[in-house]
């Protein structure tokens, strides 16, 4: 075997036998300091898995002999903060929101806490700044155009029960028919032109005139004869420039043809009373609350 060992001609050191275009790898031993560090990491890893939670099991992980848990530590810290705020949180939970003054500690606590509740639960749809996402039909909560009303009572009800969900029997519920199953293509086009005219946009006047009777016979019951919407029914105002899904001709045609059916979950089953009222206060004071 010794006769088969390849040695480097210059250094006289054994090679590994690897050859890359004439370049050979010397079989030098690893530095002692590196080896000791490597062995140390192995010892450290074994000690760590014995002392701390490490190995995942079916429902949990090994707890380790020290029983330390960062989750438990955070839970303790949260519990300590909750205990400090228990009194003001209870005041908020039982408060009449309309009667809370802005300088009331319960009001300030609610707005600050409501921001956290919003970011954790609502921002995924309405955006971190609550400006909404038109492409998905998630409303802007910063303006004063509220389908169901933007006062404290209306906002709290919407947060608590949600919209068009099958979970809460008290959810707000209305449904626009899909007029693609009712109107002809020509009637849909005429209706769209009439809605464009209502909102002051460029439109085909002749088609809009044809759409007048269609709108009054089929749409005015919910949107009102002037197209200004009816909040009790959650029917939007069609005469302004604020649109939940978009107000251009193509988007309106899609809306009239296929309808829309946005759903919001009922947060009353997920948040406690103080959190519901906190996020209500937060939303109301953003600028669009009435």
Coordinates of C-alpha atoms in Angstrom, one line a residue:
X1 CA 0.0 0.0 0.0
X2 CA 2.8 2.4 0.8
X3 CA 4.2 2.1 -2.7
X4 CA 0.8 3.4 -4.0
X5 CA 0.9 6.6 -2.0
X6 CA 1.3 9.7 -4.2
X7 CA 3.6 12.3 -2.8
X8 CA 3.9 15.9 -4.0
X9 CA 7.2 16.4 -5.7
X10 CA 7.8 19.9 -4.3
X11 CA 6.8 19.5 -0.6
X12 CA 7.1 15.7 -0.2
X13 CA 3.7 15.6 1.5
X14 CA 1.2 12.9 0.7
X15 CA -1.7 13.9 -1.6
X16 CA -5.3 12.9 -1.4
X17 CA -5.2 11.3 -4.8
X18 CA -7.5 14.0 -6.2
X19 CA -6.2 15.7 -9.4
X20 CA -7.8 18.7 -11.1
X21 CA -6.1 19.5 -14.4
X22 CA -2.7 18.7 -12.8
X23 CA -3.4 20.4 -9.5
X24 CA -3.2 18.0 -6.6
X25 CA -4.7 18.4 -3.1
X26 CA -2.2 17.9 -0.3
X27 CA -3.3 15.6 2.5
X28 CA -2.3 18.1 5.3
X29 CA -3.7 17.4 8.7
X30 CA -6.3 19.8 10.0
X31 CA -5.0 22.5 12.5
X32 CA -5.3 21.3 16.1
X33 CA -7.2 24.5 17.1
X34 CA -9.8 23.8 14.4
X35 CA -10.2 20.2 15.6
X36 CA -10.6 21.1 19.2
X37 CA -13.2 23.7 18.2
X38 CA -15.0 21.1 16.2
X39 CA -15.0 18.6 19.0
X40 CA -16.2 21.4 21.3
X41 CA -19.2 22.1 19.2
X42 CA -20.2 18.4 19.3
X43 CA -19.9 18.4 23.1
X44 CA -21.8 21.7 23.3
X45 CA -24.6 20.3 21.0
X46 CA -25.0 17.2 23.1
X47 CA -25.1 19.2 26.3
X48 CA -27.6 21.7 24.9
X49 CA -30.0 19.0 23.8
X50 CA -29.9 17.5 27.3
X51 CA -30.4 20.8 29.1
X52 CA -32.8 22.6 26.9
X53 CA -35.9 21.9 24.7
X54 CA -34.5 20.4 21.5
X55 CA -35.8 17.3 19.9
X56 CA -39.3 17.5 18.3
X57 CA -41.8 14.8 19.2
X58 CA -45.3 14.2 17.9
X59 CA -47.1 16.9 20.0
X60 CA -44.2 18.8 21.6
X61 CA -40.5 18.8 22.0
X62 CA -38.2 17.3 24.7
X63 CA -38.3 19.8 27.6
X64 CA -34.7 19.4 28.7
X65 CA -33.5 19.0 32.3
X66 CA -33.6 22.8 32.9
X67 CA -37.2 23.0 31.6
X68 CA -36.5 26.5 30.1
X69 CA -38.9 27.8 27.5
X70 CA -38.8 31.1 25.7
X71 CA -42.5 30.7 24.9
X72 CA -43.2 30.3 28.6
X73 CA -41.0 33.4 29.4
X74 CA -42.9 35.5 26.9
X75 CA -46.2 34.2 28.2
X76 CA -45.2 35.3 31.7
X77 CA -44.3 38.7 30.5
X78 CA -47.6 39.1 28.7
X79 CA -49.5 37.9 31.8
X80 CA -47.6 40.5 33.9
X81 CA -48.5 43.3 31.5
X82 CA -52.1 42.1 31.3
X83 CA -52.3 42.1 35.1
X84 CA -51.1 45.7 35.2
X85 CA -53.7 46.8 32.6
X86 CA -56.5 44.6 34.0
X87 CA -58.4 47.5 35.6
X88 CA -58.3 49.8 32.6
X89 CA -59.1 46.9 30.3
X90 CA -62.2 46.0 32.4
X91 CA -63.3 49.6 32.3
X92 CA -63.0 49.6 28.5
X93 CA -64.8 46.3 28.1
X94 CA -67.8 47.6 30.1
X95 CA -67.7 51.2 28.7
X96 CA -70.1 53.0 26.5
X97 CA -67.7 54.0 23.7
X98 CA -69.6 57.0 22.7
X99 CA -69.3 58.4 26.2
X100 CA -65.5 58.0 26.5
X101 CA -63.6 61.3 26.3
X102 CA -60.3 61.3 24.3
X103 CA -58.4 62.1 27.5
X104 CA -59.9 59.2 29.4
X105 CA -57.2 56.5 30.2
X106 CA -59.6 53.8 28.9
X107 CA -59.9 55.6 25.6
X108 CA -56.1 56.0 25.2
X109 CA -55.6 52.4 26.2
X110 CA -58.2 51.3 23.7
X111 CA -56.7 53.3 20.7
X112 CA -53.2 52.0 21.5
X113 CA -54.3 48.4 22.1
X114 CA -56.6 48.6 19.1
X115 CA -53.7 49.4 16.8
X116 CA -52.0 46.1 17.9
X117 CA -55.3 44.2 17.5
X118 CA -55.7 45.6 14.0
X119 CA -52.2 44.8 12.9
X120 CA -52.4 41.3 14.2
X121 CA -55.9 40.4 12.8
X122 CA -57.1 43.0 10.2
X123 CA -54.1 44.3 8.3
X124 CA -53.8 41.2 6.2
X125 CA -56.9 42.4 4.3
X126 CA -57.2 46.1 4.9
X127 CA -53.5 46.8 4.8
X128 CA -51.2 47.9 7.6
X129 CA -52.3 51.5 7.2
X130 CA -56.0 50.6 6.8
X131 CA -56.2 52.0 3.3
X132 CA -57.7 48.8 1.9
X133 CA -56.9 46.8 -1.2
X134 CA -59.3 47.7 -4.1
X135 CA -58.2 44.7 -6.2
X136 CA -59.5 42.3 -3.5
X137 CA -62.5 44.3 -2.5
X138 CA -61.2 45.2 1.0
X139 CA -62.5 48.6 1.9
X140 CA -60.5 51.7 2.8
X141 CA -61.1 52.4 6.5
X142 CA -59.6 55.9 6.3
X143 CA -62.3 57.7 4.3
X144 CA -65.9 58.5 5.4
X145 CA -67.6 56.2 2.9
X146 CA -69.0 53.4 5.0
X147 CA -71.3 50.8 3.6
X148 CA -72.9 50.0 6.9
X149 CA -72.2 53.2 8.8
X150 CA -69.0 54.6 10.4
X151 CA -70.1 55.6 13.9
X152 CA -68.8 53.7 16.9
X153 CA -71.9 51.6 17.3
X154 CA -71.9 50.6 13.6
X155 CA -68.2 49.8 13.5
X156 CA -68.4 47.7 16.7
X157 CA -71.3 45.7 15.3
X158 CA -69.4 45.0 12.1
X159 CA -66.3 44.0 13.9
X160 CA -68.2 41.8 16.3
X161 CA -70.5 40.0 13.8
X162 CA -68.7 40.4 10.4
X163 CA -70.2 40.5 6.9
X164 CA -71.9 37.7 4.9
X165 CA -70.3 34.8 6.8
X166 CA -72.0 31.5 7.7
X167 CA -70.6 31.5 11.3
X168 CA -72.5 34.3 13.1
X169 CA -76.3 34.4 12.6
X170 CA -76.2 38.2 13.3
X171 CA -73.7 38.9 10.5
X172 CA -74.5 41.8 8.2
X173 CA -76.0 40.3 5.1
X174 CA -77.1 41.6 1.7
X175 CA -76.4 40.1 -1.7
X176 CA -76.4 41.7 -5.1
X177 CA -77.9 39.5 -7.9
X178 CA -75.7 38.5 -10.8
X179 CA -77.4 40.4 -13.7
X180 CA -75.6 38.3 -16.2
X181 CA -78.3 35.7 -15.6
X182 CA -81.0 38.4 -15.9
X183 CA -80.0 41.0 -18.4
X184 CA -78.8 40.7 -22.0
X185 CA -75.3 42.0 -22.9
X186 CA -76.9 45.1 -24.3
X187 CA -78.8 45.8 -21.1
X188 CA -75.7 45.3 -19.0
X189 CA -73.8 47.7 -21.2
X190 CA -76.6 50.3 -20.9
X191 CA -76.7 49.9 -17.1
X192 CA -73.0 50.4 -16.8
X193 CA -73.1 53.5 -18.9
X194 CA -75.8 54.8 -16.6
X195 CA -73.7 54.2 -13.5
X196 CA -70.8 55.9 -15.2
X197 CA -73.0 58.9 -15.7
X198 CA -74.2 58.8 -12.1
X199 CA -70.6 59.1 -10.9
X200 CA -69.7 61.9 -13.3
X201 CA -67.5 59.8 -15.5
X202 CA -67.1 59.8 -19.3
X203 CA -70.0 57.8 -20.7
X204 CA -72.1 57.1 -23.7
X205 CA -75.1 59.4 -23.3
X206 CA -77.4 57.4 -25.5
X207 CA -76.7 54.1 -23.8
X208 CA -76.9 55.8 -20.4
X209 CA -80.4 57.0 -21.3
X210 CA -81.4 53.4 -22.2
X211 CA -80.0 52.3 -18.8
X212 CA -82.1 54.7 -16.8
X213 CA -85.2 52.6 -16.7
X214 CA -83.2 49.4 -16.1
X215 CA -81.6 51.0 -13.1
X216 CA -84.8 52.4 -11.7
X217 CA -86.6 49.1 -12.1
X218 CA -83.8 46.8 -10.9
X219 CA -81.2 48.7 -8.9
X220 CA -82.9 51.7 -7.2
X221 CA -84.5 49.5 -4.6
X222 CA -81.1 49.0 -2.9
X223 CA -79.0 51.9 -4.3
X224 CA -81.7 54.5 -4.2
X225 CA -83.2 56.4 -7.2
X226 CA -80.2 58.8 -7.3
X227 CA -77.7 56.0 -6.8
X228 CA -76.6 57.4 -3.4
X229 CA -76.8 54.0 -1.6
X230 CA -78.8 52.8 1.4
X231 CA -76.7 52.0 4.4
X232 CA -79.4 49.9 6.1
X233 CA -78.9 47.5 3.2
X234 CA -75.2 47.9 2.8
X235 CA -75.7 49.1 -0.7
X236 CA -72.9 51.4 -1.8
X237 CA -73.2 55.0 -3.1
X238 CA -72.7 54.9 -6.9
X239 CA -72.7 58.6 -7.4
X240 CA -69.3 59.4 -5.8
X241 CA -65.7 58.5 -6.8
X242 CA -65.2 55.9 -4.1
X243 CA -65.3 52.3 -5.3
X244 CA -64.8 49.1 -3.5
X245 CA -63.8 47.0 -6.5
X246 CA -63.2 49.8 -9.0
X247 CA -65.3 52.2 -11.0
X248 CA -64.0 51.9 -14.6
X249 CA -66.1 50.5 -17.4
X250 CA -64.6 47.0 -17.4
X251 CA -64.8 46.6 -13.7
X252 CA -68.4 47.8 -13.5
X253 CA -69.3 45.4 -16.3
X254 CA -67.8 42.6 -14.3
X255 CA -69.6 43.7 -11.2
X256 CA -73.0 44.0 -12.9
X257 CA -72.6 40.7 -14.7
X258 CA -71.3 38.5 -11.9
X259 CA -72.1 40.4 -8.7
X260 CA -69.7 40.7 -5.7
X261 CA -69.8 38.8 -2.5
X262 CA -67.2 40.0 0.0
X263 CA -67.0 38.1 3.3
X264 CA -65.7 39.3 6.7
X265 CA -65.3 36.9 9.6
X266 CA -67.0 37.6 13.0
X267 CA -64.3 38.8 15.4
X268 CA -66.6 38.5 18.3
X269 CA -65.8 34.8 18.5
X270 CA -62.1 35.4 18.5
X271 CA -61.4 38.6 20.4
X272 CA -62.5 39.4 23.9
X273 CA -64.7 42.3 24.8
X274 CA -61.9 44.8 25.5
X275 CA -60.1 43.9 22.2
X276 CA -63.3 44.4 20.2
X277 CA -63.9 47.8 21.7
X278 CA -60.2 48.7 21.4
X279 CA -60.1 48.0 17.7
X280 CA -63.4 49.9 17.3
X281 CA -61.9 53.0 18.9
X282 CA -58.8 52.6 16.8
X283 CA -60.7 52.4 13.5
X284 CA -63.0 55.3 14.4
X285 CA -60.2 57.7 15.2
X286 CA -58.2 57.0 12.0
X287 CA -60.0 59.8 10.2
X288 CA -63.0 58.3 8.5
X289 CA -65.0 57.4 11.6
X290 CA -68.2 59.4 11.9

